[in-house]
Coordinates of C-alpha atoms in Angstrom, one line a residue:
X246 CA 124.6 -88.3 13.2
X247 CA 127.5 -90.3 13.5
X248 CA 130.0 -90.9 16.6
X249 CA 133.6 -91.0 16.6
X250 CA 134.1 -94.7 17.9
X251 CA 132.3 -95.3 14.3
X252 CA 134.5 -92.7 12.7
X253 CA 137.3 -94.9 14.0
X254 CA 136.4 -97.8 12.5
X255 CA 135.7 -96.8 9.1
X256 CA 138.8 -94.8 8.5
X257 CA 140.8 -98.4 9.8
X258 CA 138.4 -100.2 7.5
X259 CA 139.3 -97.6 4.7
X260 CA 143.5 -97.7 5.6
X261 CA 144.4 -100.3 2.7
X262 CA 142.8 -98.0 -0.2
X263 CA 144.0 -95.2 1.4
X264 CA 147.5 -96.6 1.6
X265 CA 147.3 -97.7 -2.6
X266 CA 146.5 -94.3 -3.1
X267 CA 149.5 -92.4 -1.0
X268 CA 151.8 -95.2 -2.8
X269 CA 150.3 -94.6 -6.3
X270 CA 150.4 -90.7 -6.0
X271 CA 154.3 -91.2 -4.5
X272 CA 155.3 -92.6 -7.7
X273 CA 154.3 -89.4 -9.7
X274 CA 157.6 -87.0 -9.4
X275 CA 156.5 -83.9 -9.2
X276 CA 159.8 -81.8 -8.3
X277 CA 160.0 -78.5 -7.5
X278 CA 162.1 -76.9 -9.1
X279 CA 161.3 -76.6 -11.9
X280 CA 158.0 -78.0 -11.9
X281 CA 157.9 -81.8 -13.5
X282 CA 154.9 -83.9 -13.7
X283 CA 152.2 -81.0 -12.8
X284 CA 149.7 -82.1 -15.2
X285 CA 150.2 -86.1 -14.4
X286 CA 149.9 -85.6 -10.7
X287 CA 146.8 -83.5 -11.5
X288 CA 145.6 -85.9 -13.8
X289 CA 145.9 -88.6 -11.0
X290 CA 144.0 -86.7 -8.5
X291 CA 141.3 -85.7 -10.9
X292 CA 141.2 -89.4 -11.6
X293 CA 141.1 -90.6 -7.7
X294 CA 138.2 -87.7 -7.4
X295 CA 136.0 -88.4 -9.7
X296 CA 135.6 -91.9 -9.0
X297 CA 134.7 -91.0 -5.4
X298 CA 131.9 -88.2 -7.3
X299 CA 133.6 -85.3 -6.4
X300 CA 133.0 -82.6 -9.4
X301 CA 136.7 -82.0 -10.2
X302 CA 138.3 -79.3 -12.4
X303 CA 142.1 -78.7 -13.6
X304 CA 143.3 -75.4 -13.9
X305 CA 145.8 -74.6 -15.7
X306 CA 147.5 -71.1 -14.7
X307 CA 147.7 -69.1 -17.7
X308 CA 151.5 -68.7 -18.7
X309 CA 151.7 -65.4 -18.4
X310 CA 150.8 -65.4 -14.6
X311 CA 153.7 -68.3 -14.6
X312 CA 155.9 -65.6 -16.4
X313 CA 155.2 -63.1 -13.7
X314 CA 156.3 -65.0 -10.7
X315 CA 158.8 -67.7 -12.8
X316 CA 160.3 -66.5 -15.9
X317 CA 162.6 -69.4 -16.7
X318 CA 160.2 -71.9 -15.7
X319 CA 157.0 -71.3 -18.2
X320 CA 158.3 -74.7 -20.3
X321 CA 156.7 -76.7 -17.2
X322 CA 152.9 -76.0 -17.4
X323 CA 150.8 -75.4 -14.1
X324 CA 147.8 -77.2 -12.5
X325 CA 145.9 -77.0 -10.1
X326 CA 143.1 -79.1 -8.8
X327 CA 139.7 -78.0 -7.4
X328 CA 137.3 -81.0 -6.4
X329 CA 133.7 -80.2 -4.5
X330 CA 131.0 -82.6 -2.9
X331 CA 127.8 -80.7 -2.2
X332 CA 124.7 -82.8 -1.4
X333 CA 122.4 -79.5 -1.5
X334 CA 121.7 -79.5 2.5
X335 CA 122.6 -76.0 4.1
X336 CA 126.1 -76.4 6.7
X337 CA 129.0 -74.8 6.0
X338 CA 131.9 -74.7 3.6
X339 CA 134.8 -76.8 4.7
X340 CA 138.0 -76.6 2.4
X341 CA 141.0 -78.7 2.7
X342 CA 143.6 -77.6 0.8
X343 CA 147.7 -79.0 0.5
X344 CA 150.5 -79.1 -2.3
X345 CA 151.7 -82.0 -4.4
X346 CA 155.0 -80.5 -5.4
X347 CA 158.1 -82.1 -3.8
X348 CA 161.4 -80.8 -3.3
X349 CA 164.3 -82.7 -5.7
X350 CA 165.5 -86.2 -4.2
X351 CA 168.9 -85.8 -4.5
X352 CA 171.2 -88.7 -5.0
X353 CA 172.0 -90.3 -1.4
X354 CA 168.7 -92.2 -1.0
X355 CA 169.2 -95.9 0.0
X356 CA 166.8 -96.3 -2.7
X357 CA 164.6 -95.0 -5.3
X358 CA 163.0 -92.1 -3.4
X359 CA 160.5 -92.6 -6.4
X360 CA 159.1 -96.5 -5.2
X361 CA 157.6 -96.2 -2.2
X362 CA 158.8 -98.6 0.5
X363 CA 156.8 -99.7 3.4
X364 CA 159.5 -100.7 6.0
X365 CA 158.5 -101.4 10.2
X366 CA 155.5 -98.9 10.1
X367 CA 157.2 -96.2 8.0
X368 CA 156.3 -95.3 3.9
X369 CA 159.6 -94.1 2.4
X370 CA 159.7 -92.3 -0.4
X371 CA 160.1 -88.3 -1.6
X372 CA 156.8 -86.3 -0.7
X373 CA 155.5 -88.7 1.8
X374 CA 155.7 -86.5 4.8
X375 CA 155.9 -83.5 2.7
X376 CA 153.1 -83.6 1.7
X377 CA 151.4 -86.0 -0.4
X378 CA 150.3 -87.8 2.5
X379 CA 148.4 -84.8 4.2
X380 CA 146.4 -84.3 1.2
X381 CA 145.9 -88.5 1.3
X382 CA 144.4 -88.4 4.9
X383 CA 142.0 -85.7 3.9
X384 CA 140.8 -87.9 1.3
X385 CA 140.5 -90.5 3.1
X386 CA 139.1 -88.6 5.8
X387 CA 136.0 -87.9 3.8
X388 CA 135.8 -91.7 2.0
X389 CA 134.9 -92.7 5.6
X390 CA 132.4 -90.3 6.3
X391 CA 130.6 -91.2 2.8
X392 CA 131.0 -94.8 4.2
X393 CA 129.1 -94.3 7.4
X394 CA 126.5 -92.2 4.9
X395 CA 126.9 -88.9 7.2
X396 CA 124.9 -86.1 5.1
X397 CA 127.5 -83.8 3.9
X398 CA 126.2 -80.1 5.1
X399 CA 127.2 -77.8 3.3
X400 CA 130.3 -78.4 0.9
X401 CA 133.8 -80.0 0.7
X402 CA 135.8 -78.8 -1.1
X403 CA 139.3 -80.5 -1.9
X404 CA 142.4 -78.4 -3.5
X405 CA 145.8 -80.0 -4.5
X406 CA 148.0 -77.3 -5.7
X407 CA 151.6 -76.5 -7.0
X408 CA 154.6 -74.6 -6.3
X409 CA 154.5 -74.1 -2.8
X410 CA 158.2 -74.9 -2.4
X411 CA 159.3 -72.0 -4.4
X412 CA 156.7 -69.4 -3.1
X413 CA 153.2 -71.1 -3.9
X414 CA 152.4 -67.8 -6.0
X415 CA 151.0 -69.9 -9.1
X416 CA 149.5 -72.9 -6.6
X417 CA 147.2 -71.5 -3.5
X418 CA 148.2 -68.2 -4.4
X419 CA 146.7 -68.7 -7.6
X420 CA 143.1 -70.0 -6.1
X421 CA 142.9 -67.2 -3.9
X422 CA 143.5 -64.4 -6.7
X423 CA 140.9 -66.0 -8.7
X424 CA 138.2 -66.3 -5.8
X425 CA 138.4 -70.1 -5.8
X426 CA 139.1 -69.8 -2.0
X427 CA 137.5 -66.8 -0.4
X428 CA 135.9 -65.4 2.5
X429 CA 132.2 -65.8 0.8
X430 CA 133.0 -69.4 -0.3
X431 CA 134.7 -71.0 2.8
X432 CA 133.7 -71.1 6.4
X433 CA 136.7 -73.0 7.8
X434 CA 140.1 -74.0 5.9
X435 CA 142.4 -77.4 7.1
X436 CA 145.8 -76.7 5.3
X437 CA 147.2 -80.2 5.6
X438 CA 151.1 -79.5 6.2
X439 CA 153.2 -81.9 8.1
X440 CA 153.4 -81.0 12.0
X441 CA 152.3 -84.4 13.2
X442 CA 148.9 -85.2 14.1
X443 CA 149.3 -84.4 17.6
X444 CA 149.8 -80.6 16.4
X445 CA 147.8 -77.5 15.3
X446 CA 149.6 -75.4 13.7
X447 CA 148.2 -71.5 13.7
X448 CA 151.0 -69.6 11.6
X449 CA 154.2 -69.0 10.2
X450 CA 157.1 -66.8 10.7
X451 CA 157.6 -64.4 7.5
X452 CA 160.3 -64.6 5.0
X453 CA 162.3 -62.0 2.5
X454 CA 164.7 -63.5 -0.2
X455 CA 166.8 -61.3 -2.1
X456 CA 170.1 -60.5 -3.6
X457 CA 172.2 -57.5 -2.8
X458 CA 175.0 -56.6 -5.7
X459 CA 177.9 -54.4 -5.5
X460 CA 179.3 -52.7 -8.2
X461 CA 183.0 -51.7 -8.9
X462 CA 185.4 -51.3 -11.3
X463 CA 187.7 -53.7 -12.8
X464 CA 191.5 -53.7 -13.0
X465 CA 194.1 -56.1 -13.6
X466 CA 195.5 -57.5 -10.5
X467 CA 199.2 -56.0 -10.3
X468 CA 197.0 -52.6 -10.4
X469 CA 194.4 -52.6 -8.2
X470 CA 194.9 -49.3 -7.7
X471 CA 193.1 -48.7 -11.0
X472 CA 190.1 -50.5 -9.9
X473 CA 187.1 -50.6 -7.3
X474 CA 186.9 -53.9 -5.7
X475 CA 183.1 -55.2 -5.1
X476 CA 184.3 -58.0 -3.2
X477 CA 185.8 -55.2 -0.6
X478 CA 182.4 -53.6 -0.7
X479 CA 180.4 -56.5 -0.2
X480 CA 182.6 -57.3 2.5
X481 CA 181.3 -54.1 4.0
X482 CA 178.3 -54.6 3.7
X483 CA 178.3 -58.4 5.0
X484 CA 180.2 -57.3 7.8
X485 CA 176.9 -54.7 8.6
X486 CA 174.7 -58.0 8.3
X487 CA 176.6 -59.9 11.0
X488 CA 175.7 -56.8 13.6
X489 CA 172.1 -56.6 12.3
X490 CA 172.1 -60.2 12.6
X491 CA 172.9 -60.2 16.4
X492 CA 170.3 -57.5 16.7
X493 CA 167.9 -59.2 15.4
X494 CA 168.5 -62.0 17.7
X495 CA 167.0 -60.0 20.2
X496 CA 163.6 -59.9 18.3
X497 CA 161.8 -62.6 20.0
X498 CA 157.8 -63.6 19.7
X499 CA 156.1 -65.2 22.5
X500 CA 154.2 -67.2 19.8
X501 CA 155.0 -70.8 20.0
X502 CA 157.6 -71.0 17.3
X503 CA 158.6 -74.6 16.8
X504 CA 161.9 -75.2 17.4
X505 CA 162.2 -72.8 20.2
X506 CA 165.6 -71.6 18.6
X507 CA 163.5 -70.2 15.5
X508 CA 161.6 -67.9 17.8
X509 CA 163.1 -65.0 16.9
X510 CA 164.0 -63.0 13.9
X511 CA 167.0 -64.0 11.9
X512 CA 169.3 -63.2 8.8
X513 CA 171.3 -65.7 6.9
X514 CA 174.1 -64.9 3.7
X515 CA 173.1 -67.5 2.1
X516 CA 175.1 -67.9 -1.5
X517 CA 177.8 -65.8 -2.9
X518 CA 179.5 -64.9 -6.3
X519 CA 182.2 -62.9 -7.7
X520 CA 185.5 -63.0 -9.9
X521 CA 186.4 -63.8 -13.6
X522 CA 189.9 -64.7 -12.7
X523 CA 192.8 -64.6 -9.9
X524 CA 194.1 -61.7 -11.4
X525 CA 191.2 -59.4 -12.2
X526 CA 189.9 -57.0 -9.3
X527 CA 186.0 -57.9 -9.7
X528 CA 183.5 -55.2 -10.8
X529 CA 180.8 -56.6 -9.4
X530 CA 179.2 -59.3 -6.3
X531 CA 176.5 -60.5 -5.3
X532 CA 175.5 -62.4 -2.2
X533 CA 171.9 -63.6 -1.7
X534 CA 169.9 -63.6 1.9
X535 CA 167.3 -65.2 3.6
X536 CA 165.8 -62.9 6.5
X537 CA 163.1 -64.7 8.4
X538 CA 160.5 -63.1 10.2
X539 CA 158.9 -62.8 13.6
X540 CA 155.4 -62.4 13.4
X541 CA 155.8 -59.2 14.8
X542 CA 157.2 -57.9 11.8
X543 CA 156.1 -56.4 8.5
X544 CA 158.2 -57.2 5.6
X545 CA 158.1 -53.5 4.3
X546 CA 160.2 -52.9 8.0
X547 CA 162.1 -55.4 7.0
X548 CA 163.0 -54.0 3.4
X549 CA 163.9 -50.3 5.2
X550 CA 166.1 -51.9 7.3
X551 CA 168.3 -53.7 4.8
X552 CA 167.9 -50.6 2.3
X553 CA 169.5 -48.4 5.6
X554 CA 172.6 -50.6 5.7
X555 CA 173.0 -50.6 2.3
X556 CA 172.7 -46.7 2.0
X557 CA 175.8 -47.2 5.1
X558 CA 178.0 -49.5 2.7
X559 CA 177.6 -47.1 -0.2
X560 CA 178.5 -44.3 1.9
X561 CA 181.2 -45.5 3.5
X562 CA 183.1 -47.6 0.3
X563 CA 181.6 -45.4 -2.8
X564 CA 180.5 -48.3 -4.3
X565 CA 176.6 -48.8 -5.4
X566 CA 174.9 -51.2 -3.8
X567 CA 171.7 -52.9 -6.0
X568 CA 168.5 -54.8 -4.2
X569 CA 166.9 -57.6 -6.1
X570 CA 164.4 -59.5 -4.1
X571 CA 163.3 -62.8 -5.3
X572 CA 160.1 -62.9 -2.9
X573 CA 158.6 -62.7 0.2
X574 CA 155.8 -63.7 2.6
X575 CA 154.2 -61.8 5.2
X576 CA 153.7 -63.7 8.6
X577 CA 150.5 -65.5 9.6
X578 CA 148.8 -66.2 12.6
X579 CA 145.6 -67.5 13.9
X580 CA 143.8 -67.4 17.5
X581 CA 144.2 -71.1 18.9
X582 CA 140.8 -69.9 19.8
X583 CA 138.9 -70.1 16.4
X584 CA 136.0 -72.6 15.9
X585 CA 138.3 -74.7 13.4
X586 CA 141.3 -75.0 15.9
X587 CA 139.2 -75.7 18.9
X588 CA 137.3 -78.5 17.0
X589 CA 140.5 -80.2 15.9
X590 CA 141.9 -79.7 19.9
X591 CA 138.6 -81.7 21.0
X592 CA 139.2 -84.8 18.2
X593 CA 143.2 -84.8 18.5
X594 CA 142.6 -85.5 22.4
X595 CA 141.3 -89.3 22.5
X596 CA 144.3 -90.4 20.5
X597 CA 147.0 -87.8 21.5
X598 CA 146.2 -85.7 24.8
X599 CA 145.6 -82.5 24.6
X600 CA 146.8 -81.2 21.3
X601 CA 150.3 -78.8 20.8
X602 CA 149.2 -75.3 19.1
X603 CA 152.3 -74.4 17.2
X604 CA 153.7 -71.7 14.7
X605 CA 155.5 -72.8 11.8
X606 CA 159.4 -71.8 11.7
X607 CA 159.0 -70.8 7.8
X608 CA 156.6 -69.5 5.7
X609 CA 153.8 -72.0 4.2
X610 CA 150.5 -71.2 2.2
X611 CA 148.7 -70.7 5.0
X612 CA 149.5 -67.1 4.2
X613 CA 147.6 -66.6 0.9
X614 CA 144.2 -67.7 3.2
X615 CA 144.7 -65.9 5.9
X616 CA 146.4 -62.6 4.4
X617 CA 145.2 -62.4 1.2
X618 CA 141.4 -63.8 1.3
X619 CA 141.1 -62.6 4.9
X620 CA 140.1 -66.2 6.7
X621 CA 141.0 -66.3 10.0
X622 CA 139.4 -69.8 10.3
X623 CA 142.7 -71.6 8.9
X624 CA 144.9 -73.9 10.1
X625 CA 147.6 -76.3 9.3
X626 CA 147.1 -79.7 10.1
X627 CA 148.7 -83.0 8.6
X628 CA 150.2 -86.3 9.2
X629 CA 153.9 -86.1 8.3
X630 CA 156.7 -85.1 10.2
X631 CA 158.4 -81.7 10.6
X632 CA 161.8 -83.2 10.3
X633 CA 161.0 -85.4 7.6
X634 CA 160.4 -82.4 5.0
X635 CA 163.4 -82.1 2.4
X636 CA 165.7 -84.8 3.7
X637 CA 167.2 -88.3 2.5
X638 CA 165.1 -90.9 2.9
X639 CA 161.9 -89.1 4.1
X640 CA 159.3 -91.4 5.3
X641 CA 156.0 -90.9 7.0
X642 CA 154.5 -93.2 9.6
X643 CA 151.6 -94.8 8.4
X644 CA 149.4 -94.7 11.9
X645 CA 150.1 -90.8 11.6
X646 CA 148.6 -90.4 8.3
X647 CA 145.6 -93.1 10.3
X648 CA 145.6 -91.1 13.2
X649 CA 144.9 -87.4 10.9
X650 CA 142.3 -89.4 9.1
X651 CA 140.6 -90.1 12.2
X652 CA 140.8 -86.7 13.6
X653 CA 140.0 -85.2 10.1
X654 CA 136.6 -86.9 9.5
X655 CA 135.1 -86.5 13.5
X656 CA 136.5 -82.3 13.0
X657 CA 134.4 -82.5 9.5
X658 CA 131.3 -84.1 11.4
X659 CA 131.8 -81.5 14.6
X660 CA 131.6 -78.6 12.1
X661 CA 128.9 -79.8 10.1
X662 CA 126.4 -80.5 13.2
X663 CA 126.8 -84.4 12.2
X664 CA 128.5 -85.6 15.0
X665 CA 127.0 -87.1 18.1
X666 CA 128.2 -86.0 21.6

């Protein structure tokens, strides 16, 4: 048995390794799209692993299952890393599970987003609150444990995945197709997203991407006549999705959404294209949409709906109207209730309060647990910031990734039976 004061102390005892390793794994740039550095990064966390005698495999997603879900992108290979620790005593399966692809830098950083800089409490650099330095407080999280010698019951099991910024389909997704993460292989899941460490995060709104085209015909410009305009028709049709759009408004959840404005269902035009020249009435245009989902929704409702107002614009123009979607993502949600949720409430409290449940304004991998393997002990839980993810100049503060060390390692030792009072 071990007690949290001790907990405490190891994981402050254990902050300089843990902070070489966030800054080493910073350095790797693993940008998504379109996918650079996958086997690298894996390569480093297989590395970092082994030496602390996990048993650590790679796997490499076959390219045709890359194919399937990224067509242009099978030049980039993907890997995934599954790392276990299982001392043979009977407890429970405890998997921690986060991404290690980062969205692109961009130019405007005040400086190399690449070399991380530790500046008045805060690590800059790309991925550091999203996420690399969730998946470096679970790690750490367990090297303290192994330090205070607390049996591990059961197993931990450690996944770093890929691609959840474009979907996630060949990361998590991946691990839960092939049974890697199931319902017979894991009692209680931490997804290690950033929400702060004051946070629990139980689910996710829902999310359908797709293009709508419509098709005309074309005609020289001093003869329009002669021609079907698709930028008229999509005009139609965009017109349609500013009502729907105020309609939807009025879809609200009573889930805590975080912001508060993101707590209802939503519908953004998001890019459009059209035209060859001034003078050329276009035969075709396309516009691409992000609808966001309450988690009151389904996304087949949400498919009908936007088929139903295309079905109006063809009607009402003559022009046809062609759906593409590019992907999707059921909602999620958990009961604040569940063992895994109440046990991080009980070890966020001595450094924060009581905890914040939250649900996630996007869509995150918590989905492919909860949905698709049918885990309803999952939830998201991590150091960085919310309004760090995707921006110039991301940072993460280093007592937060301290702090969900902390809280990590006394939940691990609650759910294993290894923790005293």
């Amino acid at each position: 048995m071990t007690t949290r004061d001790a907990i405490t102390d190891a994981v402050d005892r254990k902050y300089e390794e843990g902070l070489a390793f966030l800054e080493e794994f910073l350095r790797i740039e693993t940008e998504n799209p379109p996918g650079m550095n996958y086997r690298e990064g894996a390569e480093f966390l297989r590395d970092q692993l082994e030496a602390r005698t996990y048993d650590v495999d790679l796997l490499t997603v076959p390219e045709s299952v890359v194919a399937e879900y990224y067509p242009d992108r099978t030049d980039h290979e993907r890997v995934n890393v599954l790392a276990h620790l299982d001392e043979g005593r009977e407890g429970p399966d405890i998997h921690f599970t986060g991404h290690f692809d980062v969205v692109p830098a961009g130019e405007d950083w005040a400086t190399d987003p690449y070399e991380p800089r530790l500046e008045d409490g805060k690590l800059y650099a790309r991925g550091s609150s999203d996420m690399k330095s969730g998946i470096a407080a679970s790690v750490l999280a367990i090297d303290a444990l192994r330090e205070l010698d607390v049996p591990i019951r059961g197993t931990i099991t450690q996944s770093m995945t890929v691609d959840e910024e474009t979907g996630g389909f060949t990361g998590l997704g991946e691990l839960v197709r092939e049974g890697h993460l199931s319902a017979e292989n894991t009692d209680y899941c931490v997804y290690t997203e950033c929400f702060d460490s004051s946070r629990i995060c139980l689910g996710h709104r829902g999310v359908l991407k797709f293009r709508v085209r419509t098709h005309g015909e074309k005609a020289h410009g001093c003869m329009a006549h002669d021609g079907h305009n698709a930028v008229m028709a999509m005009n139609d049709f965009l017109t349609r999705i500013d009502a729907y759009r105020d309609r939807l408004h009025e879809r609200t959840t009573d889930e805590p959404v975080v912001p508060s404005e993101s707590a209802r269902a939503d519908i953004s035009a998001t890019m459009i294209d059209a035209g060859y020249s001034e003078n050329v009435v276009p035969d075709r245009c396309t516009s691409t949409f992000y609808r966001v989902l309450v988690p009151e929704e389904s996304v087949e409702s949400a498919r009908e709906e936007i088929q139903t107002l295309m079905a109006e614009t063809e009607a009402a123009t003559g022009t046809r109207v062609e759906y593409e979607e590019i992907m999707f993502a059921e909602p999620a949600i958990v009961s604040r209730d569940c063992t895994v949720a109440q046990s991080f409430a009980r070890e966020i409290e001595p450094h924060h309060g009581k905890p914040e449940y939250v649900v996630s304004p996007g869509s995150d991998d918590q989905r492919f647990v909860v949905n698709d393997a049918g885990i309803e002990e999952c939830i998201v839980y991590g150091p960085g910031l919310l309004e760090q993810a995707h921006v110039e100049d991301e940072y993460v503060p280093t007592e937060e990734v301290v702090t969900a060390a902390k809280v990590m390692a006394a939940a691990t030792a609650d759910l294993m039976g290894e923790l005293d009072g």
